[in-house]
Amino acid sequence: MKKTLFIIIAIIFLAIAVYYWVTPAGSLLHFVPGYQAGSTHAHLKHGLAALVLAVGSGLLAWFSKGSKNQDSTLPRNKSTD
């Protein structure tokens, strides 16, 4: 469950990064941080920050792949008490 959530968050942040890189500041939605009326430059730093968050979320998804898989592959000790 956590892995899926982190993957979804990573995809959302990646989409936000691309949105910042391809959309001029004057064309951003009004509620998006960095909106500047009439501006023609792209917010590269905002996009970079979103990309860092996407990579971080992707890493969390990768490392949270769970102890379930690890536990099922380990041999069980049989006690003969």
PDB file of N, CA and C in Angstrom:
ATOM      1  N   MET A   1       0.822  -1.191   0.000  1.00  0.00           N
ATOM      2  CA  MET A   1       0.000   0.000   0.000  1.00  0.00           C
ATOM      3  C   MET A   1       0.870   1.261   0.000  1.00  0.00           C
ATOM      4  N   LYS A   2       1.897   1.280   0.869  1.00  0.00           N
ATOM      5  CA  LYS A   2       2.774   2.438   0.929  1.00  0.00           C
ATOM      6  C   LYS A   2       3.526   2.612  -0.379  1.00  0.00           C
ATOM      7  N   LYS A   3       3.950   1.507  -0.956  1.00  0.00           N
ATOM      8  CA  LYS A   3       4.712   1.561  -2.191  1.00  0.00           C
ATOM      9  C   LYS A   3       3.882   2.213  -3.294  1.00  0.00           C
ATOM     10  N   THR A   4       2.630   1.823  -3.413  1.00  0.00           N
ATOM     11  CA  THR A   4       1.749   2.393  -4.427  1.00  0.00           C
ATOM     12  C   THR A   4       1.546   3.881  -4.194  1.00  0.00           C
ATOM     13  N   LEU A   5       1.375   4.271  -2.959  1.00  0.00           N
ATOM     14  CA  LEU A   5       1.187   5.679  -2.635  1.00  0.00           C
ATOM     15  C   LEU A   5       2.418   6.498  -3.012  1.00  0.00           C
ATOM     16  N   PHE A   6       3.604   5.987  -2.691  1.00  0.00           N
ATOM     17  CA  PHE A   6       4.834   6.699  -3.033  1.00  0.00           C
ATOM     18  C   PHE A   6       5.023   6.798  -4.543  1.00  0.00           C
ATOM     19  N   ILE A   7       4.640   5.769  -5.275  1.00  0.00           N
ATOM     20  CA  ILE A   7       4.747   5.809  -6.732  1.00  0.00           C
ATOM     21  C   ILE A   7       3.806   6.861  -7.308  1.00  0.00           C
ATOM     22  N   ILE A   8       2.593   6.928  -6.802  1.00  0.00           N
ATOM     23  CA  ILE A   8       1.629   7.932  -7.266  1.00  0.00           C
ATOM     24  C   ILE A   8       2.141   9.335  -6.969  1.00  0.00           C
ATOM     25  N   ILE A   9       2.682   9.537  -5.779  1.00  0.00           N
ATOM     26  CA  ILE A   9       3.230  10.847  -5.413  1.00  0.00           C
ATOM     27  C   ILE A   9       4.402  11.214  -6.314  1.00  0.00           C
ATOM     28  N   ALA A  10       5.264  10.243  -6.626  1.00  0.00           N
ATOM     29  CA  ALA A  10       6.405  10.489  -7.502  1.00  0.00           C
ATOM     30  C   ALA A  10       5.938  10.909  -8.894  1.00  0.00           C
ATOM     31  N   ILE A  11       4.920  10.242  -9.417  1.00  0.00           N
ATOM     32  CA  ILE A  11       4.393  10.589 -10.743  1.00  0.00           C
ATOM     33  C   ILE A  11       3.789  11.986 -10.737  1.00  0.00           C
ATOM     34  N   ILE A  12       3.095  12.334  -9.667  1.00  0.00           N
ATOM     35  CA  ILE A  12       2.500  13.673  -9.562  1.00  0.00           C
ATOM     36  C   ILE A  12       3.591  14.739  -9.535  1.00  0.00           C
ATOM     37  N   PHE A  13       4.628  14.535  -8.724  1.00  0.00           N
ATOM     38  CA  PHE A  13       5.722  15.512  -8.666  1.00  0.00           C
ATOM     39  C   PHE A  13       6.470  15.601  -9.992  1.00  0.00           C
ATOM     40  N   LEU A  14       6.603  14.491 -10.690  1.00  0.00           N
ATOM     41  CA  LEU A  14       7.249  14.520 -12.004  1.00  0.00           C
ATOM     42  C   LEU A  14       6.416  15.334 -12.995  1.00  0.00           C
ATOM     43  N   ALA A  15       5.111  15.165 -12.945  1.00  0.00           N
ATOM     44  CA  ALA A  15       4.228  15.951 -13.816  1.00  0.00           C
ATOM     45  C   ALA A  15       4.308  17.440 -13.473  1.00  0.00           C
ATOM     46  N   ILE A  16       4.396  17.754 -12.189  1.00  0.00           N
ATOM     47  CA  ILE A  16       4.523  19.148 -11.773  1.00  0.00           C
ATOM     48  C   ILE A  16       5.837  19.737 -12.273  1.00  0.00           C
ATOM     49  N   ALA A  17       6.919  18.959 -12.212  1.00  0.00           N
ATOM     50  CA  ALA A  17       8.217  19.436 -12.700  1.00  0.00           C
ATOM     51  C   ALA A  17       8.158  19.751 -14.183  1.00  0.00           C
ATOM     52  N   VAL A  18       7.583  18.868 -14.961  1.00  0.00           N
ATOM     53  CA  VAL A  18       7.463  19.104 -16.402  1.00  0.00           C
ATOM     54  C   VAL A  18       6.578  20.323 -16.660  1.00  0.00           C
ATOM     55  N   TYR A  19       5.511  20.461 -15.908  1.00  0.00           N
ATOM     56  CA  TYR A  19       4.609  21.610 -16.058  1.00  0.00           C
ATOM     57  C   TYR A  19       5.357  22.923 -15.826  1.00  0.00           C
ATOM     58  N   TYR A  20       6.185  22.975 -14.796  1.00  0.00           N
ATOM     59  CA  TYR A  20       6.962  24.186 -14.531  1.00  0.00           C
ATOM     60  C   TYR A  20       7.964  24.474 -15.650  1.00  0.00           C
ATOM     61  N   TRP A  21       8.552  23.423 -16.230  1.00  0.00           N
ATOM     62  CA  TRP A  21       9.582  23.630 -17.249  1.00  0.00           C
ATOM     63  C   TRP A  21       9.011  24.057 -18.592  1.00  0.00           C
ATOM     64  N   VAL A  22       7.814  23.618 -18.934  1.00  0.00           N
ATOM     65  CA  VAL A  22       7.274  23.913 -20.268  1.00  0.00           C
ATOM     66  C   VAL A  22       6.285  25.070 -20.292  1.00  0.00           C
ATOM     67  N   THR A  23       5.862  25.540 -19.125  1.00  0.00           N
ATOM     68  CA  THR A  23       4.862  26.598 -19.071  1.00  0.00           C
ATOM     69  C   THR A  23       5.486  27.902 -18.596  1.00  0.00           C
ATOM     70  N   PRO A  24       5.345  28.993 -19.354  1.00  0.00           N
ATOM     71  CA  PRO A  24       5.843  30.289 -18.889  1.00  0.00           C
ATOM     72  C   PRO A  24       5.119  30.725 -17.610  1.00  0.00           C
ATOM     73  N   ALA A  25       5.787  31.539 -16.813  1.00  0.00           N
ATOM     74  CA  ALA A  25       5.224  31.954 -15.522  1.00  0.00           C
ATOM     75  C   ALA A  25       3.899  32.689 -15.678  1.00  0.00           C
ATOM     76  N   GLY A  26       3.719  33.406 -16.780  1.00  0.00           N
ATOM     77  CA  GLY A  26       2.465  34.124 -17.000  1.00  0.00           C
ATOM     78  C   GLY A  26       1.317  33.223 -17.394  1.00  0.00           C
ATOM     79  N   SER A  27       1.617  32.009 -17.821  1.00  0.00           N
ATOM     80  CA  SER A  27       0.582  31.069 -18.246  1.00  0.00           C
ATOM     81  C   SER A  27       0.266  30.005 -17.201  1.00  0.00           C
ATOM     82  N   LEU A  28       0.973  30.034 -16.074  1.00  0.00           N
ATOM     83  CA  LEU A  28       0.671  29.077 -15.000  1.00  0.00           C
ATOM     84  C   LEU A  28      -0.722  29.346 -14.457  1.00  0.00           C
ATOM     85  N   LEU A  29      -1.318  28.325 -13.871  1.00  0.00           N
ATOM     86  CA  LEU A  29      -2.595  28.531 -13.202  1.00  0.00           C
ATOM     87  C   LEU A  29      -2.404  29.534 -12.070  1.00  0.00           C
ATOM     88  N   HIS A  30      -3.427  30.299 -11.770  1.00  0.00           N
ATOM     89  CA  HIS A  30      -3.289  31.395 -10.812  1.00  0.00           C
ATOM     90  C   HIS A  30      -2.973  30.943  -9.393  1.00  0.00           C
ATOM     91  N   PHE A  31      -3.334  29.738  -9.027  1.00  0.00           N
ATOM     92  CA  PHE A  31      -3.071  29.265  -7.669  1.00  0.00           C
ATOM     93  C   PHE A  31      -1.725  28.551  -7.540  1.00  0.00           C
ATOM     94  N   VAL A  32      -1.009  28.356  -8.654  1.00  0.00           N
ATOM     95  CA  VAL A  32       0.287  27.671  -8.633  1.00  0.00           C
ATOM     96  C   VAL A  32       1.364  28.653  -8.181  1.00  0.00           C
ATOM     97  N   PRO A  33       2.210  28.268  -7.218  1.00  0.00           N
ATOM     98  CA  PRO A  33       3.292  29.160  -6.806  1.00  0.00           C
ATOM     99  C   PRO A  33       4.196  29.501  -7.988  1.00  0.00           C
ATOM    100  N   GLY A  34       4.530  30.770  -8.127  1.00  0.00           N
ATOM    101  CA  GLY A  34       5.380  31.217  -9.211  1.00  0.00           C
ATOM    102  C   GLY A  34       4.640  31.925 -10.325  1.00  0.00           C
ATOM    103  N   TYR A  35       3.325  32.006 -10.224  1.00  0.00           N
ATOM    104  CA  TYR A  35       2.551  32.705 -11.243  1.00  0.00           C
ATOM    105  C   TYR A  35       2.911  34.183 -11.227  1.00  0.00           C
ATOM    106  N   GLN A  36       3.235  34.712 -12.402  1.00  0.00           N
ATOM    107  CA  GLN A  36       3.508  36.143 -12.557  1.00  0.00           C
ATOM    108  C   GLN A  36       2.829  36.606 -13.839  1.00  0.00           C
ATOM    109  N   ALA A  37       1.864  37.472 -13.703  1.00  0.00           N
ATOM    110  CA  ALA A  37       1.108  37.932 -14.866  1.00  0.00           C
ATOM    111  C   ALA A  37       2.039  38.585 -15.887  1.00  0.00           C
ATOM    112  N   GLY A  38       1.929  38.168 -17.134  1.00  0.00           N
ATOM    113  CA  GLY A  38       2.697  38.753 -18.220  1.00  0.00           C
ATOM    114  C   GLY A  38       4.129  38.258 -18.339  1.00  0.00           C
ATOM    115  N   SER A  39       4.587  37.402 -17.459  1.00  0.00           N
ATOM    116  CA  SER A  39       5.962  36.919 -17.498  1.00  0.00           C
ATOM    117  C   SER A  39       6.098  35.808 -18.542  1.00  0.00           C
ATOM    118  N   THR A  40       7.265  35.758 -19.207  1.00  0.00           N
ATOM    119  CA  THR A  40       7.485  34.746 -20.239  1.00  0.00           C
ATOM    120  C   THR A  40       8.563  33.732 -19.857  1.00  0.00           C
ATOM    121  N   HIS A  41       9.137  33.855 -18.675  1.00  0.00           N
ATOM    122  CA  HIS A  41      10.197  32.910 -18.310  1.00  0.00           C
ATOM    123  C   HIS A  41       9.620  31.707 -17.569  1.00  0.00           C
ATOM    124  N   ALA A  42      10.342  30.591 -17.663  1.00  0.00           N
ATOM    125  CA  ALA A  42       9.925  29.368 -16.967  1.00  0.00           C
ATOM    126  C   ALA A  42      10.618  29.315 -15.609  1.00  0.00           C
ATOM    127  N   HIS A  43       9.976  28.680 -14.671  1.00  0.00           N
ATOM    128  CA  HIS A  43      10.545  28.541 -13.328  1.00  0.00           C
ATOM    129  C   HIS A  43      11.351  27.252 -13.259  1.00  0.00           C
ATOM    130  N   LEU A  44      12.618  27.337 -13.599  1.00  0.00           N
ATOM    131  CA  LEU A  44      13.468  26.152 -13.610  1.00  0.00           C
ATOM    132  C   LEU A  44      13.722  25.632 -12.208  1.00  0.00           C
ATOM    133  N   LYS A  45      13.877  26.530 -11.240  1.00  0.00           N
ATOM    134  CA  LYS A  45      14.146  26.078  -9.865  1.00  0.00           C
ATOM    135  C   LYS A  45      12.928  25.384  -9.261  1.00  0.00           C
ATOM    136  N   HIS A  46      11.732  25.883  -9.554  1.00  0.00           N
ATOM    137  CA  HIS A  46      10.524  25.213  -9.070  1.00  0.00           C
ATOM    138  C   HIS A  46      10.435  23.810  -9.667  1.00  0.00           C
ATOM    139  N   GLY A  47      10.745  23.709 -10.951  1.00  0.00           N
ATOM    140  CA  GLY A  47      10.724  22.405 -11.605  1.00  0.00           C
ATOM    141  C   GLY A  47      11.769  21.461 -11.043  1.00  0.00           C
ATOM    142  N   LEU A  48      12.944  21.999 -10.760  1.00  0.00           N
ATOM    143  CA  LEU A  48      14.005  21.183 -10.179  1.00  0.00           C
ATOM    144  C   LEU A  48      13.617  20.687  -8.788  1.00  0.00           C
ATOM    145  N   ALA A  49      12.998  21.547  -8.001  1.00  0.00           N
ATOM    146  CA  ALA A  49      12.543  21.137  -6.667  1.00  0.00           C
ATOM    147  C   ALA A  49      11.493  20.027  -6.769  1.00  0.00           C
ATOM    148  N   ALA A  50      10.583  20.160  -7.722  1.00  0.00           N
ATOM    149  CA  ALA A  50       9.568  19.121  -7.905  1.00  0.00           C
ATOM    150  C   ALA A  50      10.217  17.817  -8.376  1.00  0.00           C
ATOM    151  N   LEU A  51      11.250  17.913  -9.215  1.00  0.00           N
ATOM    152  CA  LEU A  51      11.953  16.719  -9.671  1.00  0.00           C
ATOM    153  C   LEU A  51      12.672  16.026  -8.515  1.00  0.00           C
ATOM    154  N   VAL A  52      13.278  16.808  -7.630  1.00  0.00           N
ATOM    155  CA  VAL A  52      13.945  16.230  -6.455  1.00  0.00           C
ATOM    156  C   VAL A  52      12.927  15.499  -5.579  1.00  0.00           C
ATOM    157  N   LEU A  53      11.759  16.090  -5.409  1.00  0.00           N
ATOM    158  CA  LEU A  53      10.711  15.425  -4.620  1.00  0.00           C
ATOM    159  C   LEU A  53      10.217  14.158  -5.308  1.00  0.00           C
ATOM    160  N   ALA A  54      10.155  14.175  -6.643  1.00  0.00           N
ATOM    161  CA  ALA A  54       9.742  12.977  -7.382  1.00  0.00           C
ATOM    162  C   ALA A  54      10.765  11.860  -7.205  1.00  0.00           C
ATOM    163  N   VAL A  55      12.041  12.202  -7.305  1.00  0.00           N
ATOM    164  CA  VAL A  55      13.093  11.192  -7.117  1.00  0.00           C
ATOM    165  C   VAL A  55      13.067  10.661  -5.680  1.00  0.00           C
ATOM    166  N   GLY A  56      12.890  11.556  -4.716  1.00  0.00           N
ATOM    167  CA  GLY A  56      12.807  11.133  -3.320  1.00  0.00           C
ATOM    168  C   GLY A  56      11.638  10.194  -3.070  1.00  0.00           C
ATOM    169  N   SER A  57      10.494  10.509  -3.654  1.00  0.00           N
ATOM    170  CA  SER A  57       9.331   9.630  -3.500  1.00  0.00           C
ATOM    171  C   SER A  57       9.556   8.294  -4.194  1.00  0.00           C
ATOM    172  N   GLY A  58      10.229   8.338  -5.344  1.00  0.00           N
ATOM    173  CA  GLY A  58      10.554   7.095  -6.031  1.00  0.00           C
ATOM    174  C   GLY A  58      11.491   6.225  -5.217  1.00  0.00           C
ATOM    175  N   LEU A  59      12.458   6.849  -4.581  1.00  0.00           N
ATOM    176  CA  LEU A  59      13.377   6.091  -3.723  1.00  0.00           C
ATOM    177  C   LEU A  59      12.651   5.498  -2.517  1.00  0.00           C
ATOM    178  N   LEU A  60      11.741   6.266  -1.944  1.00  0.00           N
ATOM    179  CA  LEU A  60      10.948   5.726  -0.827  1.00  0.00           C
ATOM    180  C   LEU A  60      10.122   4.527  -1.276  1.00  0.00           C
ATOM    181  N   ALA A  61       9.555   4.607  -2.481  1.00  0.00           N
ATOM    182  CA  ALA A  61       8.783   3.472  -3.000  1.00  0.00           C
ATOM    183  C   ALA A  61       9.682   2.268  -3.204  1.00  0.00           C
ATOM    184  N   TRP A  62      10.881   2.510  -3.701  1.00  0.00           N
ATOM    185  CA  TRP A  62      11.799   1.406  -3.965  1.00  0.00           C
ATOM    186  C   TRP A  62      12.240   0.728  -2.661  1.00  0.00           C
ATOM    187  N   PHE A  63      12.573   1.550  -1.657  1.00  0.00           N
ATOM    188  CA  PHE A  63      13.056   0.982  -0.405  1.00  0.00           C
ATOM    189  C   PHE A  63      11.940   0.461   0.491  1.00  0.00           C
ATOM    190  N   SER A  64      10.704   0.795   0.197  1.00  0.00           N
ATOM    191  CA  SER A  64       9.601   0.298   1.018  1.00  0.00           C
ATOM    192  C   SER A  64       8.964  -0.937   0.393  1.00  0.00           C
ATOM    193  N   LYS A  65       9.716  -1.648  -0.440  1.00  0.00           N
ATOM    194  CA  LYS A  65       9.110  -2.787  -1.098  1.00  0.00           C
ATOM    195  C   LYS A  65       8.847  -3.939  -0.158  1.00  0.00           C
ATOM    196  N   GLY A  66       9.147  -3.746   1.069  1.00  0.00           N
ATOM    197  CA  GLY A  66       8.530  -4.555   2.081  1.00  0.00           C
ATOM    198  C   GLY A  66       9.285  -5.749   2.606  1.00  0.00           C
ATOM    199  N   SER A  67       8.956  -6.034   3.840  1.00  0.00           N
ATOM    200  CA  SER A  67       9.523  -7.200   4.491  1.00  0.00           C
ATOM    201  C   SER A  67       8.694  -8.441   4.186  1.00  0.00           C
ATOM    202  N   LYS A  68       7.526  -8.277   3.588  1.00  0.00           N
ATOM    203  CA  LYS A  68       6.702  -9.433   3.243  1.00  0.00           C
ATOM    204  C   LYS A  68       7.447 -10.344   2.276  1.00  0.00           C
ATOM    205  N   ASN A  69       8.031  -9.778   1.258  1.00  0.00           N
ATOM    206  CA  ASN A  69       8.756 -10.584   0.277  1.00  0.00           C
ATOM    207  C   ASN A  69       9.993 -11.217   0.905  1.00  0.00           C
ATOM    208  N   GLN A  70      10.661 -10.502   1.763  1.00  0.00           N
ATOM    209  CA  GLN A  70      11.864 -11.027   2.383  1.00  0.00           C
ATOM    210  C   GLN A  70      11.535 -12.161   3.345  1.00  0.00           C
ATOM    211  N   ASP A  71      10.463 -12.014   4.106  1.00  0.00           N
ATOM    212  CA  ASP A  71      10.094 -13.052   5.063  1.00  0.00           C
ATOM    213  C   ASP A  71       9.676 -14.341   4.364  1.00  0.00           C
ATOM    214  N   SER A  72       9.019 -14.241   3.222  1.00  0.00           N
ATOM    215  CA  SER A  72       8.528 -15.435   2.557  1.00  0.00           C
ATOM    216  C   SER A  72       9.645 -16.210   1.868  1.00  0.00           C
ATOM    217  N   THR A  73      10.761 -15.564   1.592  1.00  0.00           N
ATOM    218  CA  THR A  73      11.859 -16.272   0.924  1.00  0.00           C
ATOM    219  C   THR A  73      12.857 -16.860   1.891  1.00  0.00           C
ATOM    220  N   LEU A  74      12.794 -16.484   3.163  1.00  0.00           N
ATOM    221  CA  LEU A  74      13.729 -17.014   4.148  1.00  0.00           C
ATOM    222  C   LEU A  74      13.266 -18.390   4.612  1.00  0.00           C
ATOM    223  N   PRO A  75      14.206 -19.307   4.771  1.00  0.00           N
ATOM    224  CA  PRO A  75      13.807 -20.623   5.300  1.00  0.00           C
ATOM    225  C   PRO A  75      13.412 -20.505   6.763  1.00  0.00           C
ATOM    226  N   ARG A  76      12.451 -21.285   7.149  1.00  0.00           N
ATOM    227  CA  ARG A  76      11.970 -21.246   8.531  1.00  0.00           C
ATOM    228  C   ARG A  76      12.739 -22.278   9.350  1.00  0.00           C
ATOM    229  N   ASN A  77      13.047 -21.873  10.575  1.00  0.00           N
ATOM    230  CA  ASN A  77      13.708 -22.805  11.497  1.00  0.00           C
ATOM    231  C   ASN A  77      12.648 -23.666  12.155  1.00  0.00           C
ATOM    232  N   LYS A  78      12.838 -24.936  12.079  1.00  0.00           N
ATOM    233  CA  LYS A  78      11.890 -25.849  12.716  1.00  0.00           C
ATOM    234  C   LYS A  78      12.459 -26.245  14.075  1.00  0.00           C
ATOM    235  N   SER A  79      11.750 -25.931  15.103  1.00  0.00           N
ATOM    236  CA  SER A  79      12.205 -26.298  16.433  1.00  0.00           C
ATOM    237  C   SER A  79      11.569 -27.636  16.808  1.00  0.00           C
ATOM    238  N   THR A  80      12.338 -28.458  17.435  1.00  0.00           N
ATOM    239  CA  THR A  80      11.848 -29.786  17.826  1.00  0.00           C
ATOM    240  C   THR A  80      11.723 -29.893  19.341  1.00  0.00           C
ATOM    241  N   ASP A  81      11.228 -28.817  19.953  1.00  0.00           N
ATOM    242  CA  ASP A  81      11.090 -28.813  21.424  1.00  0.00           C
ATOM    243  C   ASP A  81      10.010 -29.741  21.845  1.00  0.00           C
TER     244      ASP A  81
END
